[in-house]
Amino acid sequence: MTVAGPRPTTLRLGIDLGGTKIAGVALGDDGHALAELRAPAPRHDYDATLAAVAEMVRALERTAHGTGSIGIGMPGSLSPASGLVQNANSTWLNGRPLQRDLEARLGRPVRLANDANCFALSEAVDGAGAGARSVFGVIIGTGCGGGLVFGGALIDGPRGIGGEWGHNPLPWAGPAEHPGPKCWCGRLGCIETWVSGPGLEADHAQATGSRLASEAIAARAAAGDAAAQASLDRHSGRLARGLAHVVNIFDPEVIVLGGGLSKLVHLYAVLPGLVSPYVFAEQARAVVKPPVWGDAGGVRGAAWLWG
Ligand SMILES: [Zn+2]
């Protein structure tokens, strides 16, 4: 005689491998989260990173009482040519066969994608871009990434960099913006050096001599501080030019902002008007929306890598 236990559930596991934390979600059939977990990410230790991801998979499946497909959002991307990690600011992952090593450790297939791509996919599937044919998901936080979704699928080309706009130069740069700050990627004046959180903070510090966090700059501007408002204005103008450059190529129906600076609510009011003068079309206004899933977009999009 067999005793019937609870039927194991088929899950979609999503894991967001960040620089300081690993977040995980187990989605049921209907997209509801059955388990959500967080753990510190090992730093500067590749083998410990593999072990931590494997432990997150086990913990999610224990908590959600099932087994599932595994999708992982990561900094940087896998080079389609070599299968090795490239462009990760968690530099201890670069040059490593992360997919192969995780599959060997877990004994099943794993899909990996850039974390900004996962965010874009999540918001396109059932977030702020739901129902739109084309979505540009933008991460503006510590860094500046992006992902393009068309017809429900990520645009991920032969180099694995679809939607990466942060390391193009700031478009329509004025004399005071050229050549621009040095970027960690080795170039000067990348969009990321201007519009990321650290970019806004460095620009404000240079203008005022006062080093403040992005939220504090926004709070001071809201309280009537003219210098803080000027910093926000420079920042939103640069962000708008960066977005307009992508609009002129991809023409997305919806732009969704993510990352820490997506919490700066003034951006949704000012960006459509600031983007317009740079867009090569009669209907030049952009639709810019806040994320529906907030910080959970990365893990949810990772789970959706299996459709
Ligand atoms: Zn750069």
Coordinates of N, CA, C and O and ligand atoms in Angstrom, one line a residue, residues 166-168 181-193, ligand 1:
G166 N 24.0 51.2 -21.9 CA 24.7 52.0 -20.9 C 26.1 52.3 -21.2 O 26.7 53.2 -20.6
H167 N 26.7 51.6 -22.2 CA 28.1 51.8 -22.5 C 28.3 52.4 -23.9 O 29.3 52.3 -24.5
N168 N 27.2 52.9 -24.4 CA 27.3 53.9 -25.5 C 27.6 55.3 -24.9 O 27.3 55.5 -23.8
P181 N 33.1 61.5 -17.8 CA 33.8 60.7 -16.8 C 34.3 59.4 -17.3 O 33.8 58.8 -18.2
K182 N 35.4 58.9 -16.7 CA 35.9 57.6 -17.0 C 35.0 56.5 -16.5 O 34.5 56.6 -15.4
C183 N 34.7 55.5 -17.3 CA 33.8 54.4 -17.0 C 34.7 53.2 -16.6 O 35.8 53.0 -17.1
W184 N 34.1 52.3 -15.8 CA 34.8 51.0 -15.4 C 35.1 50.2 -16.6 O 36.0 49.4 -16.6
C185 N 34.3 50.4 -17.7 CA 34.6 49.6 -18.9 C 35.8 50.0 -19.7 O 36.2 49.4 -20.7
G186 N 36.4 51.1 -19.3 CA 37.6 51.6 -20.0 C 37.4 52.8 -20.9 O 38.4 53.4 -21.3
R187 N 36.1 53.1 -21.2 CA 35.9 54.2 -22.1 C 35.5 55.5 -21.3 O 35.3 55.4 -20.1
L188 N 35.4 56.6 -22.0 CA 35.0 57.8 -21.4 C 33.6 58.2 -21.8 O 33.2 58.0 -22.9
G189 N 32.9 58.8 -20.8 CA 31.6 59.4 -21.1 C 30.4 58.4 -21.4 O 29.5 58.8 -22.1
C190 N 30.5 57.2 -21.0 CA 29.4 56.2 -21.2 C 28.2 56.8 -20.5 O 28.2 57.5 -19.5
I191 N 27.0 56.4 -21.1 CA 25.7 56.8 -20.5 C 25.7 56.5 -19.0 O 25.2 57.3 -18.2
E192 N 26.2 55.3 -18.7 CA 26.1 54.8 -17.3 C 26.8 55.8 -16.3 O 26.4 56.0 -15.2
T193 N 27.9 56.4 -16.8 CA 28.6 57.4 -15.9 C 27.8 58.6 -15.6 O 28.1 59.3 -14.6
Ligands
ZN1 ZN 31.3 52.1 -20.0

